[in-house]
Amino acid sequence: MIYSFVDINGCPLDTALPAEAMNFNGVFLENEIEGYRTLYVSGRESLAPELDTYDTGARAGASLKRRRFPTRPITVGYQLLSRTPEDFRQAFNKMARILNVQEGRMVFADEPDKYFTGTLSSMGDIEPGRNNITAELEFTCLDPFKYSVEETLYSLRTLSRVEYEGTQPCYPRIRWDIKGNTGYVGAFLGDASTIIQIGNPDEGQLTSNTFAAGDVVEADCASATITVNGVIRDDLGAVGNAWESFLLTPGENLIGALSSSWAQRPDITLAVREVWL
Protein backbone atom coordinates (compact mmCIF):
# COMPACT_ATOMS: atom_id res chain seq x y z
CA MET A 1 0.00 0.00 0.00
CA ILE A 2 1.32 3.45 -0.94
CA TYR A 3 0.77 6.32 1.49
CA SER A 4 0.83 9.99 0.60
CA PHE A 5 2.25 12.65 2.93
CA VAL A 6 0.43 15.93 3.55
CA ASP A 7 2.21 18.79 5.34
CA ILE A 8 -0.49 20.03 7.72
CA ASN A 9 1.68 22.95 8.76
CA GLY A 10 1.15 24.46 5.32
CA CYS A 11 -2.55 23.54 5.14
CA PRO A 12 -4.51 24.88 8.10
CA LEU A 13 -7.52 22.85 9.13
CA ASP A 14 -10.92 24.13 8.00
CA THR A 15 -12.31 25.78 11.11
CA ALA A 16 -14.86 27.96 9.32
CA LEU A 17 -18.26 28.15 10.98
CA PRO A 18 -21.22 26.56 9.22
CA ALA A 19 -23.35 29.07 7.28
CA GLU A 20 -26.18 28.78 9.80
CA ALA A 21 -24.08 28.57 12.95
CA MET A 22 -25.95 30.17 15.85
CA ASN A 23 -24.46 32.83 18.10
CA PHE A 24 -26.44 32.61 21.33
CA ASN A 25 -26.08 35.55 23.69
CA GLY A 26 -22.70 36.45 22.26
CA VAL A 27 -21.06 33.04 21.73
CA PHE A 28 -21.00 30.50 18.92
CA LEU A 29 -21.55 26.99 20.26
CA GLU A 30 -18.92 25.74 17.78
CA ASN A 31 -16.32 27.90 19.53
CA GLU A 32 -17.34 26.90 23.05
CA ILE A 33 -18.12 23.18 22.83
CA GLU A 34 -15.63 20.70 21.46
CA GLY A 35 -17.21 18.45 18.85
CA TYR A 36 -20.33 20.58 18.33
CA ARG A 37 -21.38 21.60 14.82
CA THR A 38 -24.60 23.05 13.39
CA LEU A 39 -26.12 20.89 10.64
CA TYR A 40 -29.25 22.86 9.72
CA VAL A 41 -31.72 25.45 10.98
CA SER A 42 -35.45 25.66 10.27
CA GLY A 43 -38.14 28.17 11.17
CA ARG A 44 -36.29 31.37 10.34
CA GLU A 45 -37.97 32.13 7.03
CA SER A 46 -41.64 31.17 6.81
CA LEU A 47 -44.22 32.23 9.36
CA ALA A 48 -47.85 32.41 8.29
CA PRO A 49 -50.17 34.81 10.10
CA GLU A 50 -53.23 33.59 11.93
CA LEU A 51 -56.48 34.98 10.54
CA ASP A 52 -59.53 35.65 12.70
CA THR A 53 -62.60 35.87 10.42
CA TYR A 54 -66.35 36.11 10.75
CA ASP A 55 -69.24 34.92 8.61
CA THR A 56 -70.78 37.69 6.55
CA GLY A 57 -74.16 36.01 6.28
CA ALA A 58 -75.59 35.65 2.80
CA ARG A 59 -72.35 36.63 1.08
CA ALA A 60 -69.89 33.96 0.04
CA GLY A 61 -66.70 33.58 2.04
CA ALA A 62 -65.88 35.56 5.16
CA SER A 63 -64.54 38.92 6.29
CA LEU A 64 -61.28 39.50 8.11
CA LYS A 65 -61.57 40.52 11.76
CA ARG A 66 -57.92 40.32 12.80
CA ARG A 67 -54.53 39.20 11.48
CA ARG A 68 -51.74 38.28 13.89
CA PHE A 69 -48.47 36.37 13.90
CA PRO A 70 -48.08 33.49 16.37
CA THR A 71 -44.94 32.63 18.32
CA ARG A 72 -42.07 31.41 16.16
CA PRO A 73 -40.35 28.03 16.73
CA ILE A 74 -36.75 27.82 15.52
CA THR A 75 -35.11 24.38 15.30
CA VAL A 76 -31.34 23.90 15.23
CA GLY A 77 -30.10 20.51 14.09
CA TYR A 78 -26.60 19.67 15.31
CA GLN A 79 -24.04 16.95 15.81
CA LEU A 80 -21.92 16.39 18.89
CA LEU A 81 -18.86 14.16 18.50
CA SER A 82 -16.93 13.14 21.61
CA ARG A 83 -14.05 10.74 22.24
CA THR A 84 -15.26 9.32 25.55
CA PRO A 85 -18.49 9.21 27.57
CA GLU A 86 -16.91 11.66 30.02
CA ASP A 87 -16.11 14.12 27.20
CA PHE A 88 -19.63 13.80 25.87
CA ARG A 89 -21.22 14.46 29.25
CA GLN A 90 -18.97 17.45 29.85
CA ALA A 91 -19.77 18.92 26.41
CA PHE A 92 -23.51 18.32 26.78
CA ASN A 93 -23.59 19.89 30.23
CA LYS A 94 -21.71 22.93 28.94
CA MET A 95 -24.17 23.32 26.07
CA ALA A 96 -27.11 23.14 28.48
CA ARG A 97 -25.50 25.75 30.70
CA ILE A 98 -24.91 28.18 27.81
CA LEU A 99 -28.49 27.79 26.56
CA ASN A 100 -30.11 28.10 30.00
CA VAL A 101 -31.10 31.74 29.40
CA GLN A 102 -34.54 33.24 29.09
CA GLU A 103 -35.04 35.43 26.03
CA GLY A 104 -31.53 34.96 24.64
CA ARG A 105 -30.35 36.81 21.54
CA MET A 106 -29.97 34.49 18.54
CA VAL A 107 -27.77 35.65 15.65
CA PHE A 108 -26.98 33.37 12.70
CA ALA A 109 -23.70 33.43 10.79
CA ASP A 110 -25.33 34.00 7.40
CA GLU A 111 -27.27 37.04 8.70
CA PRO A 112 -25.03 38.71 11.30
CA ASP A 113 -26.86 42.06 11.22
CA LYS A 114 -30.18 40.72 12.58
CA TYR A 115 -31.30 38.77 15.65
CA PHE A 116 -34.21 36.80 17.08
CA THR A 117 -35.02 36.55 20.77
CA GLY A 118 -35.71 33.00 21.91
CA THR A 119 -35.80 30.61 24.85
CA LEU A 120 -34.75 26.96 24.68
CA SER A 121 -37.93 24.88 24.88
CA SER A 122 -36.69 21.40 23.90
CA MET A 123 -33.37 19.55 23.57
CA GLY A 124 -34.89 16.66 21.64
CA ASP A 125 -34.42 12.95 22.18
CA ILE A 126 -30.84 11.82 22.78
CA GLU A 127 -30.02 8.20 21.93
CA PRO A 128 -28.57 6.66 25.11
CA GLY A 129 -25.14 5.05 25.26
CA ARG A 130 -23.60 7.04 22.39
CA ASN A 131 -20.77 9.57 22.36
CA ASN A 132 -21.50 10.75 18.82
CA ILE A 133 -25.02 12.03 18.22
CA THR A 134 -27.18 14.13 15.96
CA ALA A 135 -30.12 15.88 17.62
CA GLU A 136 -32.21 19.05 17.61
CA LEU A 137 -32.56 22.11 19.80
CA GLU A 138 -35.88 23.93 19.67
CA PHE A 139 -36.24 27.56 20.66
CA THR A 140 -39.52 29.40 21.13
CA CYS A 141 -39.54 33.05 20.07
CA LEU A 142 -42.46 34.66 21.86
CA ASP A 143 -41.77 37.72 19.73
CA PRO A 144 -41.87 36.22 16.21
CA PHE A 145 -39.94 39.02 14.50
CA LYS A 146 -36.23 39.61 14.00
CA TYR A 147 -34.50 42.93 14.62
CA SER A 148 -31.48 44.77 13.29
CA VAL A 149 -28.50 44.41 15.60
CA GLU A 150 -27.55 48.07 15.14
CA GLU A 151 -29.88 51.04 15.31
CA THR A 152 -30.04 53.45 12.38
CA LEU A 153 -29.73 57.08 13.44
CA TYR A 154 -31.35 60.04 11.71
CA SER A 155 -30.88 63.72 12.48
CA LEU A 156 -34.32 65.32 12.58
CA ARG A 157 -35.19 68.75 11.32
CA THR A 158 -38.50 70.54 11.77
CA LEU A 159 -39.86 68.15 9.16
CA SER A 160 -37.97 65.11 7.86
CA ARG A 161 -38.62 62.19 5.54
CA VAL A 162 -37.36 58.87 6.85
CA GLU A 163 -37.16 55.79 4.63
CA TYR A 164 -37.82 52.78 6.84
CA GLU A 165 -36.46 49.52 5.38
CA GLY A 166 -38.01 46.94 7.71
CA THR A 167 -40.98 44.78 6.77
CA GLN A 168 -42.90 45.31 10.05
CA PRO A 169 -43.78 48.56 11.87
CA CYS A 170 -41.31 49.67 14.53
CA TYR A 171 -41.33 51.98 17.53
CA PRO A 172 -38.45 54.49 17.42
CA ARG A 173 -36.48 56.25 20.14
CA ILE A 174 -36.13 60.03 20.02
CA ARG A 175 -33.44 62.07 21.74
CA TRP A 176 -33.26 65.81 22.32
CA ASP A 177 -29.91 67.33 23.31
CA ILE A 178 -30.98 70.58 24.94
CA LYS A 179 -28.92 73.69 24.07
CA GLY A 180 -30.56 76.20 26.41
CA ASN A 181 -33.62 76.87 28.57
CA THR A 182 -36.60 75.08 27.01
CA GLY A 183 -40.18 74.58 28.15
CA TYR A 184 -41.03 71.48 26.15
CA VAL A 185 -39.96 69.19 23.31
CA GLY A 186 -42.03 66.95 21.07
CA ALA A 187 -42.37 65.02 17.84
CA PHE A 188 -45.18 64.17 15.45
CA LEU A 189 -45.93 61.83 12.56
CA GLY A 190 -47.50 62.65 9.22
CA ASP A 191 -50.29 65.20 9.53
CA ALA A 192 -49.53 65.73 13.25
CA SER A 193 -52.51 63.66 14.41
CA THR A 194 -49.99 61.43 16.22
CA ILE A 195 -47.84 63.42 18.61
CA ILE A 196 -45.55 63.10 21.63
CA GLN A 197 -45.19 66.10 23.93
CA ILE A 198 -42.76 66.30 26.85
CA GLY A 199 -42.79 69.22 29.27
CA ASN A 200 -45.03 72.31 29.25
CA PRO A 201 -45.76 73.95 25.85
CA ASP A 202 -47.33 76.96 27.62
CA GLU A 203 -44.18 77.71 29.53
CA GLY A 204 -42.59 81.06 28.66
CA GLN A 205 -38.94 81.95 28.73
CA LEU A 206 -37.98 81.97 32.40
CA THR A 207 -34.88 81.92 34.52
CA SER A 208 -35.68 78.31 35.38
CA ASN A 209 -37.50 76.24 32.74
CA THR A 210 -38.35 72.53 32.51
CA PHE A 211 -35.12 71.84 30.61
CA ALA A 212 -31.74 73.56 30.72
CA ALA A 213 -28.62 73.49 28.56
CA GLY A 214 -26.91 70.10 28.74
CA ASP A 215 -30.04 68.09 29.52
CA VAL A 216 -30.63 64.96 27.45
CA VAL A 217 -34.30 64.04 26.97
CA GLU A 218 -35.18 60.63 25.51
CA ALA A 219 -38.51 59.10 24.56
CA ASP A 220 -38.71 55.33 24.02
CA CYS A 221 -41.94 54.82 22.09
CA ALA A 222 -41.89 51.02 22.54
CA SER A 223 -42.00 51.22 26.34
CA ALA A 224 -43.72 54.63 26.61
CA THR A 225 -40.81 55.80 28.75
CA ILE A 226 -39.38 59.29 29.11
CA THR A 227 -35.97 59.87 30.66
CA VAL A 228 -34.06 63.06 31.43
CA ASN A 229 -30.32 62.54 31.89
CA GLY A 230 -30.99 58.82 32.27
CA VAL A 231 -33.67 59.17 34.99
CA ILE A 232 -37.26 58.07 34.25
CA ARG A 233 -39.67 61.00 34.40
CA ASP A 234 -43.32 59.93 34.24
CA ASP A 235 -44.37 63.43 35.27
CA LEU A 236 -43.27 64.95 31.96
CA GLY A 237 -45.79 63.36 29.62
CA ALA A 238 -45.39 59.58 29.74
CA VAL A 239 -49.17 59.42 30.20
CA GLY A 240 -51.48 60.92 27.58
CA ASN A 241 -49.19 60.72 24.57
CA ALA A 242 -49.94 58.66 21.45
CA TRP A 243 -47.37 55.97 22.23
CA GLU A 244 -49.22 53.05 20.60
CA SER A 245 -49.61 54.97 17.34
CA PHE A 246 -46.13 56.47 17.22
CA LEU A 247 -44.49 53.95 14.92
CA LEU A 248 -42.77 53.88 11.56
CA THR A 249 -44.21 51.78 8.75
CA PRO A 250 -42.35 50.22 5.80
CA GLY A 251 -41.47 52.86 3.21
CA GLU A 252 -41.36 56.62 3.56
CA ASN A 253 -42.41 58.25 6.84
CA LEU A 254 -42.88 61.94 7.52
CA ILE A 255 -41.77 62.96 11.00
CA GLY A 256 -41.47 66.35 12.62
CA ALA A 257 -39.57 67.59 15.69
CA LEU A 258 -40.77 70.30 18.06
CA SER A 259 -39.49 72.48 20.90
CA SER A 260 -40.42 75.81 22.52
CA SER A 261 -40.55 78.45 19.78
CA TRP A 262 -38.51 80.91 21.84
CA ALA A 263 -35.77 78.40 22.74
CA GLN A 264 -32.53 77.54 21.01
CA ARG A 265 -33.30 74.50 18.91
CA PRO A 266 -31.95 71.23 20.40
CA ASP A 267 -30.12 68.59 18.41
CA ILE A 268 -32.74 65.90 17.73
CA THR A 269 -31.92 62.29 16.84
CA LEU A 270 -34.25 59.48 15.75
CA ALA A 271 -32.99 55.96 16.52
CA VAL A 272 -34.61 53.15 14.53
CA ARG A 273 -34.16 49.39 15.01
CA GLU A 274 -35.65 47.74 11.93
CA VAL A 275 -38.14 44.91 12.44
CA TRP A 276 -38.36 42.05 9.94
CA LEU A 277 -40.61 39.02 9.46
Coordinates of C-alpha atoms in Angstrom, one line a residue:
M1 CA 0.0 0.0 0.0
I2 CA 1.3 3.4 -0.9
Y3 CA 0.8 6.3 1.5
S4 CA 0.8 10.0 0.6
F5 CA 2.2 12.7 2.9
V6 CA 0.4 15.9 3.5
D7 CA 2.2 18.8 5.3
I8 CA -0.5 20.0 7.7
N9 CA 1.7 23.0 8.8
G10 CA 1.2 24.5 5.3
C11 CA -2.5 23.5 5.1
P12 CA -4.5 24.9 8.1
L13 CA -7.5 22.8 9.1
D14 CA -10.9 24.1 8.0
T15 CA -12.3 25.8 11.1
A16 CA -14.9 28.0 9.3
L17 CA -18.3 28.1 11.0
P18 CA -21.2 26.6 9.2
A19 CA -23.3 29.1 7.3
E20 CA -26.2 28.8 9.8
A21 CA -24.1 28.6 13.0
M22 CA -25.9 30.2 15.9
N23 CA -24.5 32.8 18.1
F24 CA -26.4 32.6 21.3
N25 CA -26.1 35.5 23.7
G26 CA -22.7 36.5 22.3
V27 CA -21.1 33.0 21.7
F28 CA -21.0 30.5 18.9
L29 CA -21.5 27.0 20.3
E30 CA -18.9 25.7 17.8
N31 CA -16.3 27.9 19.5
E32 CA -17.3 26.9 23.1
I33 CA -18.1 23.2 22.8
E34 CA -15.6 20.7 21.5
G35 CA -17.2 18.4 18.8
Y36 CA -20.3 20.6 18.3
R37 CA -21.4 21.6 14.8
T38 CA -24.6 23.0 13.4
L39 CA -26.1 20.9 10.6
Y40 CA -29.3 22.9 9.7
V41 CA -31.7 25.4 11.0
S42 CA -35.4 25.7 10.3
G43 CA -38.1 28.2 11.2
R44 CA -36.3 31.4 10.3
E45 CA -38.0 32.1 7.0
S46 CA -41.6 31.2 6.8
L47 CA -44.2 32.2 9.4
A48 CA -47.8 32.4 8.3
P49 CA -50.2 34.8 10.1
E50 CA -53.2 33.6 11.9
L51 CA -56.5 35.0 10.5
D52 CA -59.5 35.7 12.7
T53 CA -62.6 35.9 10.4
Y54 CA -66.3 36.1 10.8
D55 CA -69.2 34.9 8.6
T56 CA -70.8 37.7 6.5
G57 CA -74.2 36.0 6.3
A58 CA -75.6 35.7 2.8
R59 CA -72.3 36.6 1.1
A60 CA -69.9 34.0 0.0
G61 CA -66.7 33.6 2.0
A62 CA -65.9 35.6 5.2
S63 CA -64.5 38.9 6.3
L64 CA -61.3 39.5 8.1
K65 CA -61.6 40.5 11.8
R66 CA -57.9 40.3 12.8
R67 CA -54.5 39.2 11.5
R68 CA -51.7 38.3 13.9
F69 CA -48.5 36.4 13.9
P70 CA -48.1 33.5 16.4
T71 CA -44.9 32.6 18.3
R72 CA -42.1 31.4 16.2
P73 CA -40.4 28.0 16.7
I74 CA -36.7 27.8 15.5
T75 CA -35.1 24.4 15.3
V76 CA -31.3 23.9 15.2
G77 CA -30.1 20.5 14.1
Y78 CA -26.6 19.7 15.3
Q79 CA -24.0 16.9 15.8
L80 CA -21.9 16.4 18.9
L81 CA -18.9 14.2 18.5
S82 CA -16.9 13.1 21.6
R83 CA -14.1 10.7 22.2
T84 CA -15.3 9.3 25.5
P85 CA -18.5 9.2 27.6
E86 CA -16.9 11.7 30.0
D87 CA -16.1 14.1 27.2
F88 CA -19.6 13.8 25.9
R89 CA -21.2 14.5 29.2
Q90 CA -19.0 17.5 29.8
A91 CA -19.8 18.9 26.4
F92 CA -23.5 18.3 26.8
N93 CA -23.6 19.9 30.2
K94 CA -21.7 22.9 28.9
M95 CA -24.2 23.3 26.1
A96 CA -27.1 23.1 28.5
R97 CA -25.5 25.7 30.7
I98 CA -24.9 28.2 27.8
L99 CA -28.5 27.8 26.6
N100 CA -30.1 28.1 30.0
V101 CA -31.1 31.7 29.4
Q102 CA -34.5 33.2 29.1
E103 CA -35.0 35.4 26.0
G104 CA -31.5 35.0 24.6
R105 CA -30.3 36.8 21.5
M106 CA -30.0 34.5 18.5
V107 CA -27.8 35.7 15.6
F108 CA -27.0 33.4 12.7
A109 CA -23.7 33.4 10.8
D110 CA -25.3 34.0 7.4
E111 CA -27.3 37.0 8.7
P112 CA -25.0 38.7 11.3
D113 CA -26.9 42.1 11.2
K114 CA -30.2 40.7 12.6
Y115 CA -31.3 38.8 15.7
F116 CA -34.2 36.8 17.1
T117 CA -35.0 36.6 20.8
G118 CA -35.7 33.0 21.9
T119 CA -35.8 30.6 24.9
L120 CA -34.7 27.0 24.7
S121 CA -37.9 24.9 24.9
S122 CA -36.7 21.4 23.9
M123 CA -33.4 19.5 23.6
G124 CA -34.9 16.7 21.6
D125 CA -34.4 13.0 22.2
I126 CA -30.8 11.8 22.8
E127 CA -30.0 8.2 21.9
P128 CA -28.6 6.7 25.1
G129 CA -25.1 5.1 25.3
R130 CA -23.6 7.0 22.4
N131 CA -20.8 9.6 22.4
N132 CA -21.5 10.7 18.8
I133 CA -25.0 12.0 18.2
T134 CA -27.2 14.1 16.0
A135 CA -30.1 15.9 17.6
E136 CA -32.2 19.1 17.6
L137 CA -32.6 22.1 19.8
E138 CA -35.9 23.9 19.7
F139 CA -36.2 27.6 20.7
T140 CA -39.5 29.4 21.1
C141 CA -39.5 33.0 20.1
L142 CA -42.5 34.7 21.9
D143 CA -41.8 37.7 19.7
P144 CA -41.9 36.2 16.2
F145 CA -39.9 39.0 14.5
K146 CA -36.2 39.6 14.0
Y147 CA -34.5 42.9 14.6
S148 CA -31.5 44.8 13.3
V149 CA -28.5 44.4 15.6
E150 CA -27.6 48.1 15.1
E151 CA -29.9 51.0 15.3
T152 CA -30.0 53.4 12.4
L153 CA -29.7 57.1 13.4
Y154 CA -31.4 60.0 11.7
S155 CA -30.9 63.7 12.5
L156 CA -34.3 65.3 12.6
R157 CA -35.2 68.7 11.3
T158 CA -38.5 70.5 11.8
L159 CA -39.9 68.1 9.2
S160 CA -38.0 65.1 7.9
R161 CA -38.6 62.2 5.5
V162 CA -37.4 58.9 6.9
E163 CA -37.2 55.8 4.6
Y164 CA -37.8 52.8 6.8
E165 CA -36.5 49.5 5.4
G166 CA -38.0 46.9 7.7
T167 CA -41.0 44.8 6.8
Q168 CA -42.9 45.3 10.0
P169 CA -43.8 48.6 11.9
C170 CA -41.3 49.7 14.5
Y171 CA -41.3 52.0 17.5
P172 CA -38.5 54.5 17.4
R173 CA -36.5 56.2 20.1
I174 CA -36.1 60.0 20.0
R175 CA -33.4 62.1 21.7
W176 CA -33.3 65.8 22.3
D177 CA -29.9 67.3 23.3
I178 CA -31.0 70.6 24.9
K179 CA -28.9 73.7 24.1
G180 CA -30.6 76.2 26.4
N181 CA -33.6 76.9 28.6
T182 CA -36.6 75.1 27.0
G183 CA -40.2 74.6 28.2
Y184 CA -41.0 71.5 26.1
V185 CA -40.0 69.2 23.3
G186 CA -42.0 67.0 21.1
A187 CA -42.4 65.0 17.8
F188 CA -45.2 64.2 15.4
L189 CA -45.9 61.8 12.6
G190 CA -47.5 62.7 9.2
D191 CA -50.3 65.2 9.5
A192 CA -49.5 65.7 13.3
S193 CA -52.5 63.7 14.4
T194 CA -50.0 61.4 16.2
I195 CA -47.8 63.4 18.6
I196 CA -45.6 63.1 21.6
Q197 CA -45.2 66.1 23.9
I198 CA -42.8 66.3 26.9
G199 CA -42.8 69.2 29.3
N200 CA -45.0 72.3 29.3
P201 CA -45.8 74.0 25.9
D202 CA -47.3 77.0 27.6
E203 CA -44.2 77.7 29.5
G204 CA -42.6 81.1 28.7
Q205 CA -38.9 82.0 28.7
L206 CA -38.0 82.0 32.4
T207 CA -34.9 81.9 34.5
S208 CA -35.7 78.3 35.4
N209 CA -37.5 76.2 32.7
T210 CA -38.4 72.5 32.5
F211 CA -35.1 71.8 30.6
A212 CA -31.7 73.6 30.7
A213 CA -28.6 73.5 28.6
G214 CA -26.9 70.1 28.7
D215 CA -30.0 68.1 29.5
V216 CA -30.6 65.0 27.5
V217 CA -34.3 64.0 27.0
E218 CA -35.2 60.6 25.5
A219 CA -38.5 59.1 24.6
D220 CA -38.7 55.3 24.0
C221 CA -41.9 54.8 22.1
A222 CA -41.9 51.0 22.5
S223 CA -42.0 51.2 26.3
A224 CA -43.7 54.6 26.6
T225 CA -40.8 55.8 28.8
I226 CA -39.4 59.3 29.1
T227 CA -36.0 59.9 30.7
V228 CA -34.1 63.1 31.4
N229 CA -30.3 62.5 31.9
G230 CA -31.0 58.8 32.3
V231 CA -33.7 59.2 35.0
I232 CA -37.3 58.1 34.2
R233 CA -39.7 61.0 34.4
D234 CA -43.3 59.9 34.2
D235 CA -44.4 63.4 35.3
L236 CA -43.3 65.0 32.0
G237 CA -45.8 63.4 29.6
A238 CA -45.4 59.6 29.7
V239 CA -49.2 59.4 30.2
G240 CA -51.5 60.9 27.6
N241 CA -49.2 60.7 24.6
A242 CA -49.9 58.7 21.4
W243 CA -47.4 56.0 22.2
E244 CA -49.2 53.0 20.6
S245 CA -49.6 55.0 17.3
F246 CA -46.1 56.5 17.2
L247 CA -44.5 53.9 14.9
L248 CA -42.8 53.9 11.6
T249 CA -44.2 51.8 8.7
P250 CA -42.4 50.2 5.8
G251 CA -41.5 52.9 3.2
E252 CA -41.4 56.6 3.6
N253 CA -42.4 58.2 6.8
L254 CA -42.9 61.9 7.5
I255 CA -41.8 63.0 11.0
G256 CA -41.5 66.4 12.6
A257 CA -39.6 67.6 15.7
L258 CA -40.8 70.3 18.1
S259 CA -39.5 72.5 20.9
S260 CA -40.4 75.8 22.5
S261 CA -40.6 78.4 19.8
W262 CA -38.5 80.9 21.8
A263 CA -35.8 78.4 22.7
Q264 CA -32.5 77.5 21.0
R265 CA -33.3 74.5 18.9
P266 CA -31.9 71.2 20.4
D267 CA -30.1 68.6 18.4
I268 CA -32.7 65.9 17.7
T269 CA -31.9 62.3 16.8
L270 CA -34.2 59.5 15.8
A271 CA -33.0 56.0 16.5
V272 CA -34.6 53.1 14.5
R273 CA -34.2 49.4 15.0
E274 CA -35.6 47.7 11.9
V275 CA -38.1 44.9 12.4
W276 CA -38.4 42.0 9.9
L277 CA -40.6 39.0 9.5

